[in-house]
Short mmCIF file of C-alpha atoms in Angstrom, two decimals:
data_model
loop_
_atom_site.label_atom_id
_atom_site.label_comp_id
_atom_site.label_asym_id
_atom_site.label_seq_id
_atom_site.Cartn_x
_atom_site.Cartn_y
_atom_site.Cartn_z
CA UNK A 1 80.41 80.69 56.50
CA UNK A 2 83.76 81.54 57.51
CA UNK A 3 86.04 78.20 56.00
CA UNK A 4 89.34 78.98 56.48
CA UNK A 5 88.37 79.53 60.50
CA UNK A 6 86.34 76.73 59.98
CA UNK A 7 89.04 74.32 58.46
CA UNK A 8 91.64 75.85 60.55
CA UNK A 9 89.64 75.06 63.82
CA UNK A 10 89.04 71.40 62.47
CA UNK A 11 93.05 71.12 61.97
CA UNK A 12 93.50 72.08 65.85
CA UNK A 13 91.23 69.87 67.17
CA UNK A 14 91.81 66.66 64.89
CA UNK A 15 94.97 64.34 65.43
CA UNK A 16 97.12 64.13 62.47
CA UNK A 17 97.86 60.67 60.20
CA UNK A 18 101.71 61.39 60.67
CA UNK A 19 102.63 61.20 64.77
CA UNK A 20 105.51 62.99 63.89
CA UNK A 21 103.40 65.92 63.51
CA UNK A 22 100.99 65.14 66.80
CA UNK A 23 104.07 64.84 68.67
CA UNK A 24 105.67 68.26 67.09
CA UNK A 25 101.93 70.11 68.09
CA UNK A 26 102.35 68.99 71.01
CA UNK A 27 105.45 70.47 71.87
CA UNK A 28 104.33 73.52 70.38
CA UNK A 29 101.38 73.51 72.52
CA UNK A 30 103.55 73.22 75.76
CA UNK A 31 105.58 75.45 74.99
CA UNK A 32 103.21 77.98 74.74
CA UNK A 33 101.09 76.52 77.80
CA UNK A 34 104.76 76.73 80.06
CA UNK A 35 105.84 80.44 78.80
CA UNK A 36 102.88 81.75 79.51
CA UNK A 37 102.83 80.31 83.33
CA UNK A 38 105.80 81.25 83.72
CA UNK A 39 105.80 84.91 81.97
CA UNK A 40 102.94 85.54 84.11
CA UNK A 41 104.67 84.27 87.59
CA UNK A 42 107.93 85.88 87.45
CA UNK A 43 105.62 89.09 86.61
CA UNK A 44 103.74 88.17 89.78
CA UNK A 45 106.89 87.67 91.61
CA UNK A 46 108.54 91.38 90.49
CA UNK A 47 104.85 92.84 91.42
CA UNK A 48 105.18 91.63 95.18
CA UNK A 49 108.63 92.28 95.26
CA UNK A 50 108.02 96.11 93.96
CA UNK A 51 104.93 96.29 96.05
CA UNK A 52 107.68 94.67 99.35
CA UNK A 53 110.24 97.41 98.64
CA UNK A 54 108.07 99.94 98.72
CA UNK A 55 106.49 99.16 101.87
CA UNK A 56 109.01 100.19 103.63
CA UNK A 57 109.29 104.02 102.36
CA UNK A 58 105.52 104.00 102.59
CA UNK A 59 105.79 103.71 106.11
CA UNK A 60 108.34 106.97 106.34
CA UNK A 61 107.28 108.69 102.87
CA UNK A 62 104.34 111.08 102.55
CA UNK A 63 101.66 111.00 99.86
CA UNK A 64 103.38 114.67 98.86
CA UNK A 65 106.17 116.53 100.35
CA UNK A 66 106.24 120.53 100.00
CA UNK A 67 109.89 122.07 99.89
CA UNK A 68 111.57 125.79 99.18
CA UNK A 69 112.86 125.68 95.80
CA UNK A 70 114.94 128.12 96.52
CA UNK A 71 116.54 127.20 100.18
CA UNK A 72 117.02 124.78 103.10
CA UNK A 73 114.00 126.74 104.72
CA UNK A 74 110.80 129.16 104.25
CA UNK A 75 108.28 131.04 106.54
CA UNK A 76 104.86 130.24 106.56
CA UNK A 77 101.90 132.29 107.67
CA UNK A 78 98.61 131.77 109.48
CA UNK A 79 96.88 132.52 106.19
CA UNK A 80 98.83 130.11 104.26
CA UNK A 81 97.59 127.44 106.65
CA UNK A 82 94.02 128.54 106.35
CA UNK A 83 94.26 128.15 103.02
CA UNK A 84 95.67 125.07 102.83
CA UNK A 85 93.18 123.22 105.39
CA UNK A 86 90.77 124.43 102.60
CA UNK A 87 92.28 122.44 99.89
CA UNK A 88 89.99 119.94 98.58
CA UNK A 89 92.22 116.48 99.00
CA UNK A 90 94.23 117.30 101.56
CA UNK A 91 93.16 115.27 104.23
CA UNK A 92 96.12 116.00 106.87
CA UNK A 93 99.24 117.78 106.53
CA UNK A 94 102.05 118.05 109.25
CA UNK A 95 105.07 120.41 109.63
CA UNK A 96 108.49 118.89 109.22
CA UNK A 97 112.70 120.61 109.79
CA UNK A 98 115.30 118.06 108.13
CA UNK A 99 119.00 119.20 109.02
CA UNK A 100 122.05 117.21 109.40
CA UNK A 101 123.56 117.43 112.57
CA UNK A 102 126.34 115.74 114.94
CA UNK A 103 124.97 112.87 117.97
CA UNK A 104 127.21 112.18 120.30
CA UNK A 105 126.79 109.56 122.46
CA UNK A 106 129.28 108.40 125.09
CA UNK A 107 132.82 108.05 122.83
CA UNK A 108 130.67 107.25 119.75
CA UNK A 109 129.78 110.00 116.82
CA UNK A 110 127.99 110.15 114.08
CA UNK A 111 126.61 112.44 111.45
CA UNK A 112 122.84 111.66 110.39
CA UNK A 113 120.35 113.90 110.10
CA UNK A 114 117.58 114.92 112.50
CA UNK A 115 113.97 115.41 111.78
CA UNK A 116 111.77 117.84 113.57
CA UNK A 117 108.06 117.19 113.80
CA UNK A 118 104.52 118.81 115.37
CA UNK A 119 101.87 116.47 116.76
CA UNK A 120 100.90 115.60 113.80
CA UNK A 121 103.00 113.46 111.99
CA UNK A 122 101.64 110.38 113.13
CA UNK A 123 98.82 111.20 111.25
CA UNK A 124 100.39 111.79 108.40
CA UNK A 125 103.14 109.22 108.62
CA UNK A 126 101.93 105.69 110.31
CA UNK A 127 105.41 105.85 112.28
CA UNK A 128 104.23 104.11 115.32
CA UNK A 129 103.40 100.89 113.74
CA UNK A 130 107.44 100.22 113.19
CA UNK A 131 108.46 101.09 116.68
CA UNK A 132 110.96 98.43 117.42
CA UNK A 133 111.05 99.07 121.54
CA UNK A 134 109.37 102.35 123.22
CA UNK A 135 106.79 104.70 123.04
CA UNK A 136 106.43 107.93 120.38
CA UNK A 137 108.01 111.16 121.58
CA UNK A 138 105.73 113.79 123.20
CA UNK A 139 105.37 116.93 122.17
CA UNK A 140 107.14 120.31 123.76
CA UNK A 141 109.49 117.60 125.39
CA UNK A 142 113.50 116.20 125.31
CA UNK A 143 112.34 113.23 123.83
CA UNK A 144 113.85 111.63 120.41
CA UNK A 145 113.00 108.41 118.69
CA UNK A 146 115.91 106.78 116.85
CA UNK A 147 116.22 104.01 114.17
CA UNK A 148 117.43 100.38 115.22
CA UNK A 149 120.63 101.07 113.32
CA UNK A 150 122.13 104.10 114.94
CA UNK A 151 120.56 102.05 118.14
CA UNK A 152 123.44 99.56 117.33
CA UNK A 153 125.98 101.61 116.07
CA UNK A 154 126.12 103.86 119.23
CA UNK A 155 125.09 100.42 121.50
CA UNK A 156 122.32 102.57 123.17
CA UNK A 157 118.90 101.88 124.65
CA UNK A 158 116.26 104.16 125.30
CA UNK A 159 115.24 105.91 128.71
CA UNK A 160 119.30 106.31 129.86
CA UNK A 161 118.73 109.12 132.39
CA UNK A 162 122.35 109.23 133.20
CA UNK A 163 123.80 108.78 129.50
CA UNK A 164 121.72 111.61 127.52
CA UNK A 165 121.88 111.69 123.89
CA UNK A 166 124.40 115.26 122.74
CA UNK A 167 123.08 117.23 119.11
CA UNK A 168 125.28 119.89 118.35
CA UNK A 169 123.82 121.99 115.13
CA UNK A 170 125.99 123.88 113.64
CA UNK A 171 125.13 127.84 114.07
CA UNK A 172 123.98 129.80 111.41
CA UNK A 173 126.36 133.12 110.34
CA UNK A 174 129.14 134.05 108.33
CA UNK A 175 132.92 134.95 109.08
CA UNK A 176 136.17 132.90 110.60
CA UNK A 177 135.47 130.92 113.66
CA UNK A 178 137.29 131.98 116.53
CA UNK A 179 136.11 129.32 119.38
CA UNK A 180 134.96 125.45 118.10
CA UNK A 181 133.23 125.17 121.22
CA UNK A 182 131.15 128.68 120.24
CA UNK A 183 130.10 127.02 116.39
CA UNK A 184 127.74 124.92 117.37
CA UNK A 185 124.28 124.88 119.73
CA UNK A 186 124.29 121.97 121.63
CA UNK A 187 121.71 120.19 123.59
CA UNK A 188 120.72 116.98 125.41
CA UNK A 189 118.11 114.89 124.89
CA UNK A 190 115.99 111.32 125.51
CA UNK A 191 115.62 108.35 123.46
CA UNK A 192 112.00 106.90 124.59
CA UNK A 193 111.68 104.76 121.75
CA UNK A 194 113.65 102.73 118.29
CA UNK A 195 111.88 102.37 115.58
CA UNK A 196 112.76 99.79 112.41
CA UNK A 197 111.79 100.29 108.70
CA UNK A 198 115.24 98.81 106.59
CA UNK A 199 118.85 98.44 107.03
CA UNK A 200 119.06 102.07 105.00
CA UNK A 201 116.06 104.04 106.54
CA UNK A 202 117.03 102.86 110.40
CA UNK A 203 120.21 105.29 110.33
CA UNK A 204 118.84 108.02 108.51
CA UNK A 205 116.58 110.07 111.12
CA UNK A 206 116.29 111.10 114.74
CA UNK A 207 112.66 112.36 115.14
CA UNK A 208 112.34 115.01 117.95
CA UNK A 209 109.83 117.85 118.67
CA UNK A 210 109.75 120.30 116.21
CA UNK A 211 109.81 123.57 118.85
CA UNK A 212 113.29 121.97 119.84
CA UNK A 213 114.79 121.34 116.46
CA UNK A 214 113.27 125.19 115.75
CA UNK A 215 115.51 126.42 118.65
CA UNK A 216 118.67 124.09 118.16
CA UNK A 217 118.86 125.00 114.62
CA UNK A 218 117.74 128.84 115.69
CA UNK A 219 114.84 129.10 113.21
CA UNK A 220 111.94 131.21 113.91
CA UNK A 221 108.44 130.25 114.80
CA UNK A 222 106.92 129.92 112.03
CA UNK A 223 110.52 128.92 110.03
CA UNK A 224 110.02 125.67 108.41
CA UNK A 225 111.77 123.03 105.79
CA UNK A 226 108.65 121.61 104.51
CA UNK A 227 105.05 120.27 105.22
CA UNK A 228 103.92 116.92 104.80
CA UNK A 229 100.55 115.83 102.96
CA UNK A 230 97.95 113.11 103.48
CA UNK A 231 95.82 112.86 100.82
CA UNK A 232 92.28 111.86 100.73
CA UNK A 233 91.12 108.81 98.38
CA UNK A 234 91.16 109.23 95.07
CA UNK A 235 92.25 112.76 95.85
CA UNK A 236 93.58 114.60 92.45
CA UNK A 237 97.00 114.95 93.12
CA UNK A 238 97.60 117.53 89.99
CA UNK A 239 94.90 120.06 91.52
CA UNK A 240 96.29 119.67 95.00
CA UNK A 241 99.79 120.37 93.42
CA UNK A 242 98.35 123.37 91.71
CA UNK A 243 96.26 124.82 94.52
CA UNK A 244 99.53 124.12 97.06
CA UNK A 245 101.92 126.53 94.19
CA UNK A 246 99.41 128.90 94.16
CA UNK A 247 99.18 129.20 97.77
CA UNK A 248 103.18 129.81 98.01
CA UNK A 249 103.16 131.28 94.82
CA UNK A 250 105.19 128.84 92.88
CA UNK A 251 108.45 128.88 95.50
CA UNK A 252 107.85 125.97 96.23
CA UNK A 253 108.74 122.36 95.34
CA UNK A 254 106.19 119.41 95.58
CA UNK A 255 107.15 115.88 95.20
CA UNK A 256 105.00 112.44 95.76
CA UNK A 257 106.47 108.95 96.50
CA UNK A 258 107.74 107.91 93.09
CA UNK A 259 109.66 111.10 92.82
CA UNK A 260 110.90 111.34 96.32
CA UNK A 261 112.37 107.56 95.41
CA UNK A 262 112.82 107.71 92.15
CA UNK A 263 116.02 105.79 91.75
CA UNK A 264 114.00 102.73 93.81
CA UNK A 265 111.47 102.78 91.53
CA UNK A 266 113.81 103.20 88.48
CA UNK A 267 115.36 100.51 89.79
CA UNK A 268 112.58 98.17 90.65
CA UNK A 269 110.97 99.41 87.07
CA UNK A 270 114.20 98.58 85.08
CA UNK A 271 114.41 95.20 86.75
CA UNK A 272 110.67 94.35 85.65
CA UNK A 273 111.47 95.07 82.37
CA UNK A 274 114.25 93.06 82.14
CA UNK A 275 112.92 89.90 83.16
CA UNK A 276 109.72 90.68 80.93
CA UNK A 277 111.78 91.16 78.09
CA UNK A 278 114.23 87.72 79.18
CA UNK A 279 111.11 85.56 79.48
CA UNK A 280 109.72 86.88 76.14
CA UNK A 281 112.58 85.86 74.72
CA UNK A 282 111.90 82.40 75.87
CA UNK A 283 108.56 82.23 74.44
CA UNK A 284 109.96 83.74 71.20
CA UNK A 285 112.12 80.47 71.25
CA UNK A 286 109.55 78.18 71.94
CA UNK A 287 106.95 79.83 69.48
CA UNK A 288 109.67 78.26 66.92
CA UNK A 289 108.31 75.08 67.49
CA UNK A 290 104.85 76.69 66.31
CA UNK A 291 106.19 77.57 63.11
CA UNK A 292 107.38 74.18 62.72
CA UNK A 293 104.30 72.62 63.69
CA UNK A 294 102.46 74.66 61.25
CA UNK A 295 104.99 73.85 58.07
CA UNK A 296 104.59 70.33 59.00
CA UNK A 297 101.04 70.32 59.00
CA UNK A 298 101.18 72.57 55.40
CA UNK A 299 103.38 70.35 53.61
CA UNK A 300 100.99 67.37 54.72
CA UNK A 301 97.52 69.14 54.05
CA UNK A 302 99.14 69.67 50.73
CA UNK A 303 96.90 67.86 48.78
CA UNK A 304 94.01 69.31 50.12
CA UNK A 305 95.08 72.50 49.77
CA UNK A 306 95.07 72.48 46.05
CA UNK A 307 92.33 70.67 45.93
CA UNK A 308 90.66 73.79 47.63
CA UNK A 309 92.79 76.49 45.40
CA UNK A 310 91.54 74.20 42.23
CA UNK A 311 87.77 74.85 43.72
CA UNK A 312 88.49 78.60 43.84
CA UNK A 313 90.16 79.77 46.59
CA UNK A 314 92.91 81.94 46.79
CA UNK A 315 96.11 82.18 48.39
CA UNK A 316 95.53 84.38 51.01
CA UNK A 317 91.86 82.43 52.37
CA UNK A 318 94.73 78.96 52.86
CA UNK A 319 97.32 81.66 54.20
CA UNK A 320 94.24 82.38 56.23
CA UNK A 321 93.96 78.95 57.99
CA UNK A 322 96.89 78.31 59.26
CA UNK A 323 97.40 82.09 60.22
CA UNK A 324 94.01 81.45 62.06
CA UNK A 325 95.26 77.93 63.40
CA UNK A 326 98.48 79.28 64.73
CA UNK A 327 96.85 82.21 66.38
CA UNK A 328 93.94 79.94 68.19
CA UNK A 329 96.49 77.63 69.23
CA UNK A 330 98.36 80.54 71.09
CA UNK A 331 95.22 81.75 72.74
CA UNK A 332 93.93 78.32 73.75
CA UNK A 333 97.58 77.70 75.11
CA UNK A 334 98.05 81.16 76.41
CA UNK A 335 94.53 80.80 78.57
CA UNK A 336 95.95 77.68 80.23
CA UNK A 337 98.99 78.89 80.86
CA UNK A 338 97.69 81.85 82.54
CA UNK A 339 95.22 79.82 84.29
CA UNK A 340 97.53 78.02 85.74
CA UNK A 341 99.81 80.74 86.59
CA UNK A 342 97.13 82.29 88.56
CA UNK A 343 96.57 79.00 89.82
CA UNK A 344 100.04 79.49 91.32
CA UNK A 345 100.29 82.73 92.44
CA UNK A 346 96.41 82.33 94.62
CA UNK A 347 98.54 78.95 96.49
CA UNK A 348 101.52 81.22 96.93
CA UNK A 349 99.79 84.00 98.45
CA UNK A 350 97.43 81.56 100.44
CA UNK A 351 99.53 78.58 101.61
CA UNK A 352 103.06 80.57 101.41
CA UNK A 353 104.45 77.63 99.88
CA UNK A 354 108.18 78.88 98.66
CA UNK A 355 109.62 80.86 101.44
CA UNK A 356 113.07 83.37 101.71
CA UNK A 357 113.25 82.86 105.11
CA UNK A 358 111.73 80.95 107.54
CA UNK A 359 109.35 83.72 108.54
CA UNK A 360 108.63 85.15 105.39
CA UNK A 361 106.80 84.11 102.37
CA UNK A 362 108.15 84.73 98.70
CA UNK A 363 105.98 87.99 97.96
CA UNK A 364 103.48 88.05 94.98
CA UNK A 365 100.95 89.75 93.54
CA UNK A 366 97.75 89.31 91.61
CA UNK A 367 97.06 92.34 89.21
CA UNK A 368 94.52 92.29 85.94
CA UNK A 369 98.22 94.38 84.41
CA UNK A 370 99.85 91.53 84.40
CA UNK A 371 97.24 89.35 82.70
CA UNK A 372 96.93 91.65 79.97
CA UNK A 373 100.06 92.22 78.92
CA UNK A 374 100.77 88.25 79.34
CA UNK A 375 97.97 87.35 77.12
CA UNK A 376 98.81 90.69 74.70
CA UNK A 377 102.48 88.94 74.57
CA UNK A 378 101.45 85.71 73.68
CA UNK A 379 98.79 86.58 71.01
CA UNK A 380 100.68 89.13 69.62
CA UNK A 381 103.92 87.02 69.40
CA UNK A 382 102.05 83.73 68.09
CA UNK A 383 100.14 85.79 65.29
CA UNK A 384 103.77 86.75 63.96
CA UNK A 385 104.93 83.41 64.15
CA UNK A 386 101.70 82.25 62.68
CA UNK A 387 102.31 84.52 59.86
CA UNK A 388 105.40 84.13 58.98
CA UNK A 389 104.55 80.12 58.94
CA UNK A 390 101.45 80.74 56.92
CA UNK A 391 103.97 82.82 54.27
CA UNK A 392 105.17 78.99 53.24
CA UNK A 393 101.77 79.00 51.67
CA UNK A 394 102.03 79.58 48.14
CA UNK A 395 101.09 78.88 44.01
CA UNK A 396 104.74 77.79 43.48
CA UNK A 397 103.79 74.99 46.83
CA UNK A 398 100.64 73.96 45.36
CA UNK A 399 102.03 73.64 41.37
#
């Protein structure tokens, strides 16, 4: 029979003859219980708020985005397509031209950048479910769709026949310009619909037909600034990668959503961290009043202890108990804790019962992550304070 797990077990679950030391276990117990709930919440909370921030560059943001590493622009060729719609993983893909031009709108300006797409970036890109007001552009037409910012900022609605949008692109070519008015192509065009992501995203892009941002910015045909991938599933993203550099012979750059917002998620990362490492601090703190629990109950089991070392036992089987002891307690507090975290989170998510705003629910998530490295924290920490309490333990204590 194990005895020190045996005797250590007895200690937890037996009151003590001194209340001091009931009331100092219990403490220790809460303290553990509370940490844990709330280790685990905030860690919930920073998972739905990661998982809220995101959502809205999911909505704009491919699975991967091809590039030229070497140039605002590339050709690419029938064959290149068929062998692309051959990839394994890919399930759509869609042709995209990013430039930054000039609207002009009335006696309002602004710089921003306009996006060129084929017919098949709704596929690729769920745009249509954040339409604000509208309908989505057709294709070989005038039409643009703009964000609800630069909606404000140039106070414009959509379907203005008599107030058209003005793009002037500045023309490609080298040398002094003579005439200001000869620098740039120029054209009119439609808003039909506004569309609203975030405060940042709703200023960024005009989306228009990809034939006319091909002609305003004078590319060719088949002259391109990228393609845009849907993946499939569980697609392997590292083969499609490979497969897509072979294709273009490694000229190209491919990038996925982390990477093509990678200060967001450094940011959101960083930030999750930080309260991880805030709120283990606070259960370092209260796993103090373990180690005082567990000297207390030492220096009273005293007696029995040499009685035990005097029957043969050595030092480290009595370390052994109260390294056992301290380490049970943390589990059995660390499962309640996280029981009733999860407790938590399930109302949260269900009932919505702390909201930012009247319309929208504090978000948090529910991930097995979370409980693991919860429960790893609070073992892990509560074994070293077990240990270090168990150290008291000692020949020189029992002489």
């Amino acid at each position: 029979m194990n005895f020190p797990l045996y005797i250590a077990k007895r200690y937890i679950f037996s009151s003590s003859k001194n209340n001091a030391i009931n009331i100092i276990n219990r403490i220790a117990s809460m303290g553990i219980i509370v940490g844990t709930m709330a280790l685990f919440v905030v860690l919930s909370v920073f998972s739905g708020l990661k998982v809220f921030s995101l959502s809205f560059t999911n909505e704009i943001d491919p699975d991967l985005k091809l590039t030229s590493t070497y140039g605002k622009s590339f050709s690419i060729t029938p064959d290149q397509e068929n062998q692309i719609k051959k990839v394994e993983g890919i399930a759509s893909y869609t042709k995209i031209i990013e430039d930054r031009v000039l609207f002009l709108f009335k006696d309002k300006q602004q710089v921003t950048y306009l996006k060129g797409v084929d017919s098949l970036y709704p596929v690729v890109n769920d745009i249509k479910k954040k339409l604000f007001n509208g309908q989505w552009l057709k294709p070989d037409s005038f039409q643009v769709v703009i964000g609800y910012g630069l909606a404000q900022n140039f106070s414009m609605g959509i379907l203005d026949f008599e107030n058209p949008l003005q793009i002037f692109a500045p023309k490609p070519g080298k040398g002094g310009i003579e005439n200001p008015e000869e620098a740039f192509n120029k054209t009119d065009v439609l808003p039909v619909g506004i569309y609203s992501i975030s405060e940042d995203l709703d200023s960024k892009y005009v989306f228009a037909d990809l034939g006319l941002v091909q002609e305003l910015l004078m590319y060719k045909h088949n002259q391109i600034s990228g393609l845009e991938f849907k993946l499939k599933e569980n697609a392997d993203e590292s083969a499609v990668k490979s497969k897509l550099s072979s294709i273009f012979k490694n000229k190209i750059t491919l990038k996925n959503r982390a990477q093509l917002n990678e200060s967001l998620y450094k940011m959101l990362n960083t930030e999750n961290i930080a309260v991880y490492l805030i709120f283990t601090l606070v259960i370092i703190v209260a796993l103090f009043n373990l180690i005082g629990a567990l000297i207390m109950m030492i220096l009273e089991k005293k007696g029995n202890l040499k009685t035990l070392f005097n029957l043969g036992s050595d030092i480290g089987d009595l370390r052994k108990i109260f390294l056992l002891q301290g380490t049970l307690l943390s589990v059995f507090g660390g499962l309640i804790g996280l029981v009733l975290g999860i407790i938590l989170v399930i109302l949260q998510q269900k009932f919505e019962l702390i909201m930012i705003t009247p319309t929208l629910a504090y978000p948090v998530v529910f991930t097995v992550e979370n409980v693991i490295i919860v429960m790893t924290t609070i073992i892990s920490l509560g074994f070293i304070a077990s240990l270090i309490a168990s150290s008291r333990v000692s020949k020189k204590l029992l002489d």
